[in-house]
XYZ file of C-alpha atoms in Angstrom:
490
model
C 0.201 -0.192 0.472
C 1.194 3.564 -0.932
C 1.439 6.264 1.464
C 0.312 8.926 -1.548
C -2.893 7.849 -3.919
C -0.836 7.528 -6.562
C -2.147 5.266 -8.684
C -5.300 6.164 -10.775
C -8.116 4.498 -12.719
C -9.604 5.763 -15.353
C -13.047 4.534 -17.204
C -14.384 6.690 -19.716
C -18.665 6.994 -19.504
C -20.735 5.245 -21.301
C -17.555 4.841 -24.210
C -19.800 2.616 -27.171
C -22.814 5.622 -26.183
C -21.652 8.307 -25.475
C -19.410 8.294 -28.955
C -22.204 7.416 -30.806
C -23.682 10.513 -29.092
C -21.234 12.848 -29.494
C -20.544 11.989 -33.681
C -24.926 11.629 -33.589
C -25.602 15.538 -32.741
C -29.501 14.957 -33.042
C -28.798 11.354 -30.775
C -28.255 13.776 -27.944
C -29.869 13.357 -24.058
C -30.868 10.454 -26.046
C -31.634 6.778 -24.484
C -28.979 4.636 -27.080
C -28.414 1.822 -26.379
C -24.602 -0.620 -28.410
C -24.836 -4.034 -29.324
C -26.054 -6.829 -31.864
C -29.249 -6.074 -32.975
C -30.673 -9.058 -33.458
C -32.783 -12.183 -31.684
C -29.820 -13.017 -29.929
C -27.971 -10.152 -29.539
C -26.660 -8.249 -26.410
C -26.071 -4.699 -24.739
C -22.540 -3.591 -25.014
C -23.126 -0.394 -24.416
C -25.905 1.929 -22.460
C -26.212 5.786 -22.559
C -27.064 6.658 -19.441
C -30.481 7.876 -20.317
C -31.186 3.940 -21.173
C -29.744 3.082 -18.073
C -32.885 4.747 -16.260
C -35.123 2.991 -17.387
C -33.685 0.086 -16.825
C -31.062 -0.841 -19.541
C -27.820 -2.434 -18.253
C -24.652 -3.483 -20.881
C -24.938 -7.815 -20.848
C -29.076 -7.456 -21.233
C -30.588 -9.396 -23.664
C -31.681 -7.104 -26.452
C -35.315 -8.355 -27.455
C -34.931 -7.155 -23.525
C -33.675 -2.830 -23.583
C -35.981 -3.333 -26.770
C -39.481 -4.062 -23.806
C -37.657 -1.640 -21.860
C -36.908 1.137 -23.335
C -39.121 0.924 -26.869
C -37.894 4.550 -28.312
C -34.733 4.244 -27.155
C -31.389 4.466 -30.147
C -30.565 0.549 -31.132
C -26.763 0.745 -32.601
C -24.406 -1.432 -34.279
C -20.780 -0.748 -32.693
C -18.526 1.007 -34.954
C -15.281 -0.216 -33.485
C -13.556 1.358 -36.107
C -13.741 4.336 -33.999
C -14.069 2.873 -30.051
C -10.785 2.344 -31.775
C -9.937 5.408 -32.858
C -10.648 7.385 -29.502
C -9.276 4.338 -27.357
C -5.653 5.324 -28.828
C -5.699 8.978 -28.641
C -6.520 8.318 -24.969
C -4.157 5.917 -24.155
C -1.160 8.659 -26.284
C -2.278 10.894 -23.309
C -1.917 8.891 -20.910
C 1.555 8.035 -22.508
C 2.702 10.492 -21.640
C 2.306 10.670 -17.791
C 3.836 7.323 -16.792
C 5.487 4.530 -18.564
C 2.979 2.407 -16.387
C -0.268 2.119 -18.095
C -1.984 -0.722 -18.110
C -4.617 -0.976 -20.202
C -7.810 -3.002 -19.370
C -10.056 -2.560 -22.265
C -10.456 0.279 -25.024
C -12.215 2.305 -21.862
C -10.287 1.517 -18.484
C -6.872 1.353 -17.686
C -4.614 2.278 -14.482
C -2.273 4.330 -14.616
C 1.035 4.888 -11.926
C 1.513 8.939 -11.540
C 4.205 7.721 -9.556
C 5.980 6.928 -12.163
C 6.375 9.204 -14.634
C 6.438 12.348 -12.214
C 3.257 13.494 -12.431
C 2.384 13.151 -8.841
C 4.195 12.888 -5.566
C 1.128 13.276 -2.536
C -2.048 13.480 -2.460
C -2.406 17.503 -4.011
C -0.531 16.707 -7.262
C -2.449 13.942 -7.703
C -5.809 15.671 -7.880
C -4.448 18.338 -9.567
C -3.194 16.012 -13.168
C -6.471 13.377 -12.536
C -8.071 17.446 -12.785
C -5.791 17.809 -16.526
C -6.125 14.303 -17.002
C -10.583 14.595 -17.283
C -10.036 18.129 -19.406
C -7.373 17.142 -21.415
C -9.978 14.098 -23.077
C -12.467 16.190 -23.155
C -10.761 18.094 -25.496
C -9.556 15.892 -27.445
C -12.062 13.633 -27.847
C -14.964 15.332 -27.256
C -16.567 12.627 -24.255
C -16.010 12.673 -20.719
C -13.997 10.033 -18.097
C -13.858 9.168 -14.326
C -10.608 9.087 -12.500
C -10.183 6.850 -9.499
C -7.188 7.938 -7.124
C -5.689 5.924 -4.391
C -2.567 4.088 -2.804
C -3.719 0.578 -4.779
C -4.914 -0.551 -7.880
C -8.311 -1.926 -6.006
C -8.908 1.098 -4.847
C -9.046 3.855 -7.305
C -11.576 0.774 -9.421
C -13.425 1.437 -6.364
C -13.235 5.557 -6.773
C -13.623 5.971 -9.963
C -16.918 3.735 -9.687
C -17.352 6.407 -6.790
C -17.496 9.804 -9.683
C -18.999 8.146 -12.417
C -20.426 9.525 -14.873
C -18.039 12.555 -14.887
C -16.486 13.605 -11.491
C -13.294 12.319 -9.543
C -12.861 10.505 -6.526
C -10.116 10.130 -4.119
C -9.475 8.134 -1.993
C -7.393 9.043 1.433
C -4.393 6.468 2.361
C -5.735 5.394 5.066
C -9.165 5.604 5.522
C -9.899 2.705 3.500
C -10.541 0.903 6.356
C -13.728 2.469 7.202
C -14.638 3.975 4.005
C -14.628 0.223 2.275
C -17.143 -1.506 5.170
C -20.280 -0.319 4.737
C -19.852 -1.110 1.895
C -22.120 -4.192 0.033
C -19.463 -7.270 -0.491
C -19.972 -7.570 -4.032
C -17.584 -4.110 -4.666
C -15.176 -5.616 -3.983
C -12.980 -7.551 -7.432
C -13.401 -10.950 -8.090
C -16.940 -11.378 -5.895
C -19.518 -11.971 -7.746
C -22.934 -13.166 -7.946
C -21.970 -17.454 -6.971
C -19.986 -15.985 -4.513
C -22.094 -12.769 -2.933
C -25.177 -15.267 -2.740
C -22.697 -17.780 -0.420
C -21.394 -15.221 1.540
C -24.863 -12.775 2.133
C -26.519 -16.780 3.257
C -23.657 -16.726 5.554
C -24.475 -13.731 7.492
C -21.818 -11.678 5.846
C -23.730 -8.448 3.688
C -20.772 -5.382 3.792
C -17.288 -5.163 4.237
C -18.072 -4.527 7.510
C -18.809 -8.585 7.846
C -16.092 -10.310 6.003
C -13.103 -7.411 8.046
C -15.229 -8.533 11.407
C -15.329 -12.529 10.385
C -11.807 -13.071 10.213
C -8.947 -14.836 7.802
C -10.089 -18.619 9.033
C -13.914 -17.937 7.919
C -13.095 -17.591 5.360
C -10.608 -20.021 4.256
C -13.504 -22.350 5.492
C -16.919 -20.761 3.727
C -14.663 -19.798 0.037
C -10.985 -22.063 0.527
C -7.210 -20.689 0.575
C -6.651 -18.757 -1.656
C -9.675 -16.676 -2.676
C -10.421 -16.698 1.601
C -7.329 -15.468 1.284
C -7.499 -12.803 -0.574
C -10.462 -11.520 0.611
C -9.753 -11.245 3.795
C -6.767 -8.435 3.237
C -8.640 -7.058 0.728
C -11.843 -6.610 3.168
C -8.073 -4.431 4.760
C -8.595 -2.330 2.480
C -4.624 -3.895 1.787
C -3.716 -4.586 -1.809
C -0.338 -4.229 -3.035
C -0.450 -5.439 -6.988
C 1.414 -3.688 -9.181
C 0.861 -1.846 -12.244
C 2.016 -3.671 -14.798
C 2.578 -1.502 -18.382
C 2.542 -5.720 -20.890
C 0.069 -7.643 -19.940
C 0.603 -9.921 -21.731
C -2.056 -11.843 -23.853
C -2.580 -15.251 -23.189
C -4.933 -16.355 -26.326
C -6.422 -14.668 -29.658
C -10.279 -15.584 -30.732
C -12.698 -14.863 -32.444
C -16.228 -16.231 -32.574
C -19.863 -15.898 -33.801
C -23.236 -16.472 -32.383
C -25.904 -16.637 -34.797
C -30.128 -15.117 -35.109
C -31.506 -19.080 -36.337
C -29.004 -22.196 -35.244
C -27.149 -23.518 -37.358
C -27.774 -27.282 -38.677
C -26.436 -27.899 -42.017
C -22.795 -29.721 -41.870
C -21.210 -28.174 -44.827
C -22.573 -24.658 -43.597
C -21.061 -24.861 -39.903
C -17.757 -26.138 -40.729
C -17.242 -23.522 -43.659
C -18.079 -21.063 -40.969
C -15.755 -22.582 -38.806
C -12.892 -21.890 -41.664
C -14.397 -18.558 -41.507
C -13.381 -17.280 -37.767
C -9.975 -19.443 -38.863
C -9.104 -16.634 -40.862
C -10.200 -14.295 -38.921
C -8.300 -15.821 -36.329
C -5.660 -15.752 -37.379
C -6.053 -11.556 -38.687
C -5.856 -10.552 -35.547
C -2.689 -13.430 -34.684
C -1.372 -11.789 -36.880
C -2.217 -8.258 -36.205
C -0.094 -9.007 -33.080
C 2.300 -10.329 -34.495
C 2.774 -13.146 -32.785
C 2.139 -17.373 -33.768
C 0.647 -19.723 -31.974
C 1.320 -23.888 -31.468
C -2.825 -24.556 -30.084
C -5.904 -24.197 -31.903
C -9.697 -24.717 -30.196
C -12.750 -25.063 -31.445
C -15.859 -24.131 -29.999
C -19.244 -25.174 -30.188
C -22.071 -24.020 -28.301
C -25.085 -26.262 -28.669
C -28.729 -26.378 -29.410
C -29.770 -26.580 -25.729
C -26.815 -24.263 -24.343
C -24.429 -26.857 -23.993
C -20.600 -25.947 -25.227
C -17.850 -27.963 -26.183
C -15.094 -27.503 -27.059
C -11.626 -29.046 -28.185
C -8.088 -28.686 -28.771
C -5.708 -30.157 -30.952
C -2.182 -29.020 -29.917
C 0.503 -28.259 -32.818
C 4.288 -29.240 -33.432
C 5.216 -25.853 -33.790
C 4.057 -21.861 -33.323
C 1.682 -21.340 -36.420
C 0.953 -17.836 -38.025
C -0.261 -19.493 -41.042
C -3.788 -19.404 -41.846
C -4.448 -22.779 -43.674
C -2.849 -24.939 -40.977
C -5.076 -22.836 -38.455
C -7.960 -24.018 -41.021
C -7.841 -27.229 -41.390
C -6.835 -27.795 -37.693
C -10.404 -26.544 -36.113
C -12.149 -28.477 -39.046
C -10.275 -31.798 -37.625
C -11.424 -30.210 -34.327
C -14.962 -30.145 -36.004
C -15.412 -33.852 -37.426
C -15.134 -34.199 -33.231
C -18.466 -32.177 -32.198
C -21.449 -33.589 -33.115
C -23.663 -30.752 -34.242
C -27.109 -32.481 -35.792
C -28.942 -31.393 -33.514
C -27.968 -27.512 -34.205
C -25.538 -24.747 -33.384
C -25.972 -21.536 -32.023
C -22.179 -19.985 -31.121
C -19.132 -20.672 -32.799
C -14.894 -19.327 -31.779
C -11.620 -20.822 -33.196
C -8.715 -19.525 -30.568
C -5.015 -20.007 -30.024
C -3.447 -20.205 -27.285
C 0.678 -21.624 -26.189
C 1.577 -17.693 -27.990
C 4.967 -16.895 -29.170
C 6.712 -14.231 -31.167
C 8.055 -16.685 -33.500
C 6.777 -19.164 -36.091
C 7.942 -23.576 -37.324
C 6.077 -22.630 -40.625
C 7.713 -22.904 -44.314
C 8.490 -18.797 -45.007
C 7.568 -19.951 -48.561
C 3.867 -21.194 -47.560
C 3.564 -18.746 -45.259
C 3.826 -15.655 -48.250
C 1.109 -17.542 -50.150
C -0.918 -17.960 -47.211
C -0.273 -14.345 -46.662
C -1.863 -12.881 -49.732
C -4.449 -15.552 -49.225
C -5.822 -13.896 -46.029
C -5.520 -10.672 -47.935
C -7.625 -11.067 -50.373
C -10.077 -12.209 -47.856
C -9.159 -9.230 -46.040
C -11.043 -7.687 -49.358
C -14.280 -9.481 -49.191
C -16.966 -7.519 -47.219
C -17.814 -9.111 -43.187
C -19.044 -8.212 -39.648
C -16.983 -6.432 -37.689
C -15.160 -9.486 -36.138
C -14.477 -7.206 -32.385
C -15.309 -8.759 -29.166
C -16.417 -7.730 -25.948
C -13.839 -8.897 -22.865
C -16.534 -10.138 -20.562
C -16.897 -7.059 -18.462
C -18.457 -5.907 -21.739
C -21.008 -9.308 -22.304
C -21.612 -8.016 -26.453
C -21.540 -11.373 -28.740
C -21.575 -10.672 -32.514
C -23.904 -12.169 -35.265
C -23.792 -14.095 -37.498
C -25.166 -14.794 -40.904
C -29.271 -15.601 -40.174
C -30.221 -18.821 -41.979
C -29.771 -21.190 -44.181
C -30.787 -20.466 -46.973
C -29.518 -17.846 -49.390
C -30.202 -14.165 -47.129
C -32.923 -12.048 -48.108
C -32.558 -8.768 -49.186
C -33.722 -7.029 -46.194
C -31.179 -9.378 -44.090
C -28.992 -7.794 -47.421
C -29.689 -4.684 -46.539
C -29.310 -5.015 -42.971
C -26.379 -6.380 -42.978
C -25.224 -3.685 -45.750
C -26.464 -0.861 -43.942
C -26.218 -2.493 -40.836
C -27.752 0.423 -37.689
C -25.444 3.823 -36.864
C -22.691 3.176 -39.644
C -21.480 5.774 -41.996
C -22.391 6.602 -45.138
C -21.717 8.835 -48.133
C -23.886 10.363 -50.432
C -22.580 11.645 -53.677
C -25.182 14.155 -53.704
C -25.357 15.107 -49.577
C -22.650 14.195 -48.039
C -22.322 12.091 -44.691
C -24.551 10.191 -43.143
C -25.757 7.736 -40.234
C -28.063 4.812 -41.005
C -31.680 4.697 -39.112
C -32.258 1.746 -40.537
C -33.037 -0.265 -43.784
C -35.874 -2.455 -44.294
C -39.180 -3.133 -47.756
C -36.107 -1.957 -50.276
C -35.138 1.090 -48.737
C -32.233 2.069 -46.572
C -32.786 6.240 -43.642
C -30.775 7.702 -43.607
C -28.768 10.879 -41.290
C -27.584 13.664 -42.927
C -25.154 15.103 -40.140
C -21.086 15.602 -38.272
C -20.347 16.052 -35.011
C -20.573 18.864 -33.542
C -23.057 20.732 -36.275
C -26.842 20.537 -35.774
C -29.630 18.100 -36.043
C -29.478 16.897 -39.939
C -32.017 15.735 -42.243
C -33.234 12.347 -43.150
C -33.626 11.069 -46.177
C -34.475 7.578 -47.095
C -33.275 5.865 -50.950
C -33.472 2.308 -52.209
C -30.827 0.189 -50.425
C -28.914 0.139 -53.783
C -28.487 3.016 -54.447
C -25.193 4.362 -56.870
C -24.938 7.071 -54.909
C -24.852 5.980 -51.444
C -21.436 4.073 -49.892
C -20.443 2.965 -46.976
C -17.813 5.258 -44.586
C -15.291 4.666 -43.050
C -16.100 7.286 -39.093
C -15.425 11.067 -39.042
C -13.285 12.417 -35.579
C -16.065 13.541 -33.086
C -14.136 16.498 -32.710
C -12.644 17.881 -35.649
C -10.384 21.062 -34.105
C -9.049 18.829 -31.485
C -6.677 20.554 -29.120
C -2.846 19.987 -29.464
C -1.466 18.015 -26.998
C 2.195 17.715 -28.116
C 3.207 19.155 -24.846
C 0.861 17.577 -22.400
C 0.885 17.755 -19.861
C 3.002 21.154 -19.166
C 0.858 23.275 -21.583
C -2.670 21.546 -20.622
C -4.363 24.701 -18.182
C -4.774 22.454 -15.044
C -9.602 23.048 -15.025
C -11.819 24.347 -11.864
C -11.996 22.015 -9.502
C -15.355 21.789 -6.864
C -16.342 21.819 -3.328
C -14.119 18.214 -1.780
C -16.476 15.816 0.445
C -15.362 13.824 2.604
C -14.565 10.842 0.498
C -13.038 13.084 -2.236
C -15.317 13.643 -4.862
C -15.537 16.389 -6.613
C -19.496 17.522 -6.518
C -21.216 17.759 -8.791
C -24.384 20.186 -9.851
């Protein structure tokens, strides 16, 4: 535990939904839900306006529609989210060499390692200046937690949401944690929380009072010891700049169960190629190929094959995944398929000429239109959607795939816009840009030659030059601070 609150945790506020609201003037202040829109789609992020209505991440989209029928439902635009994330992470990197990203919108920063803070006052100034910089560069808000440990910094950022800053003074940890529910602590999920509740422990104070021996008896040696330390506010985990990935994988959930064995194999091969694309993007190779199959009855099977050496060869991975599929019974139907590679290394043991040929094949496949391959971490809880039916897709299904709701388009006469929806041979587009006025809505044929998909526009047209950050950035105004260290907000 540090004597000063020099560990910072940043969590962008409702990141995907906030980015969509910033990009689309007509959605500002309105309920926005981002995620899979098919029958089996899952909410990735909901705006705060949608959360008031009961919508939250990991909720089935169908349930969200019942709770918020008038919300805007959009397909994720990962190209935009990655771009904004890179801007935020660059700002964090200017504060310290020790930045530990947890996802696109969340990271720990060791301020002491970068000389950005050494006490409470300097930590607070740095946190406020960071929030100002993020808004100036991206147009979005982020919540900041500051504490002497990673656990408490993350708890502080949760308390700061939305768009705030909370600093936990060292020495006040136990007093602050005591009344909080046990689910506040990392690693205490619904099952563990229910088990502790049945034992009469509902608050962190209850855990501290129970003692280490009792917690070990209840939840096991490793978990019990860790739980007791956290209840006392103890956490000595360092901020780690490089978090080495243990695996690379992709998966798709299908709107309708797949029964055709040929179709299932084709999907597995497609996923294998996408997996290798990610593997090569990370400049890694892997030795073990893993196949994941979730069947019609929600039973999930995994099969793996270990190769003679690490590879990033799409043919090798594809053929290994196909062999694994032969050992799985799919006659009842398949609702999800996934292909992954583990045992990662930074070298390969394949024939270089074969790799060159496969690289050309990979490049050709990459030029083919594909659904967005990004998959959320379990804490984000989003599932993508794959092809909807085994029969040839209808015109409506093709339109939905070509014109996803929320995605960018460009019209030769009307300029940049975004898809509000498609159906009955038509696509509806609202023409507006980030930072501009609410735009007009127009409808076109789905095959209109003047309408084409487009790349996202920057959320801020003329961002502040932060090349000299953090020295030149002006300090933000600080409001009154509560006993817990939270800046008061209207």
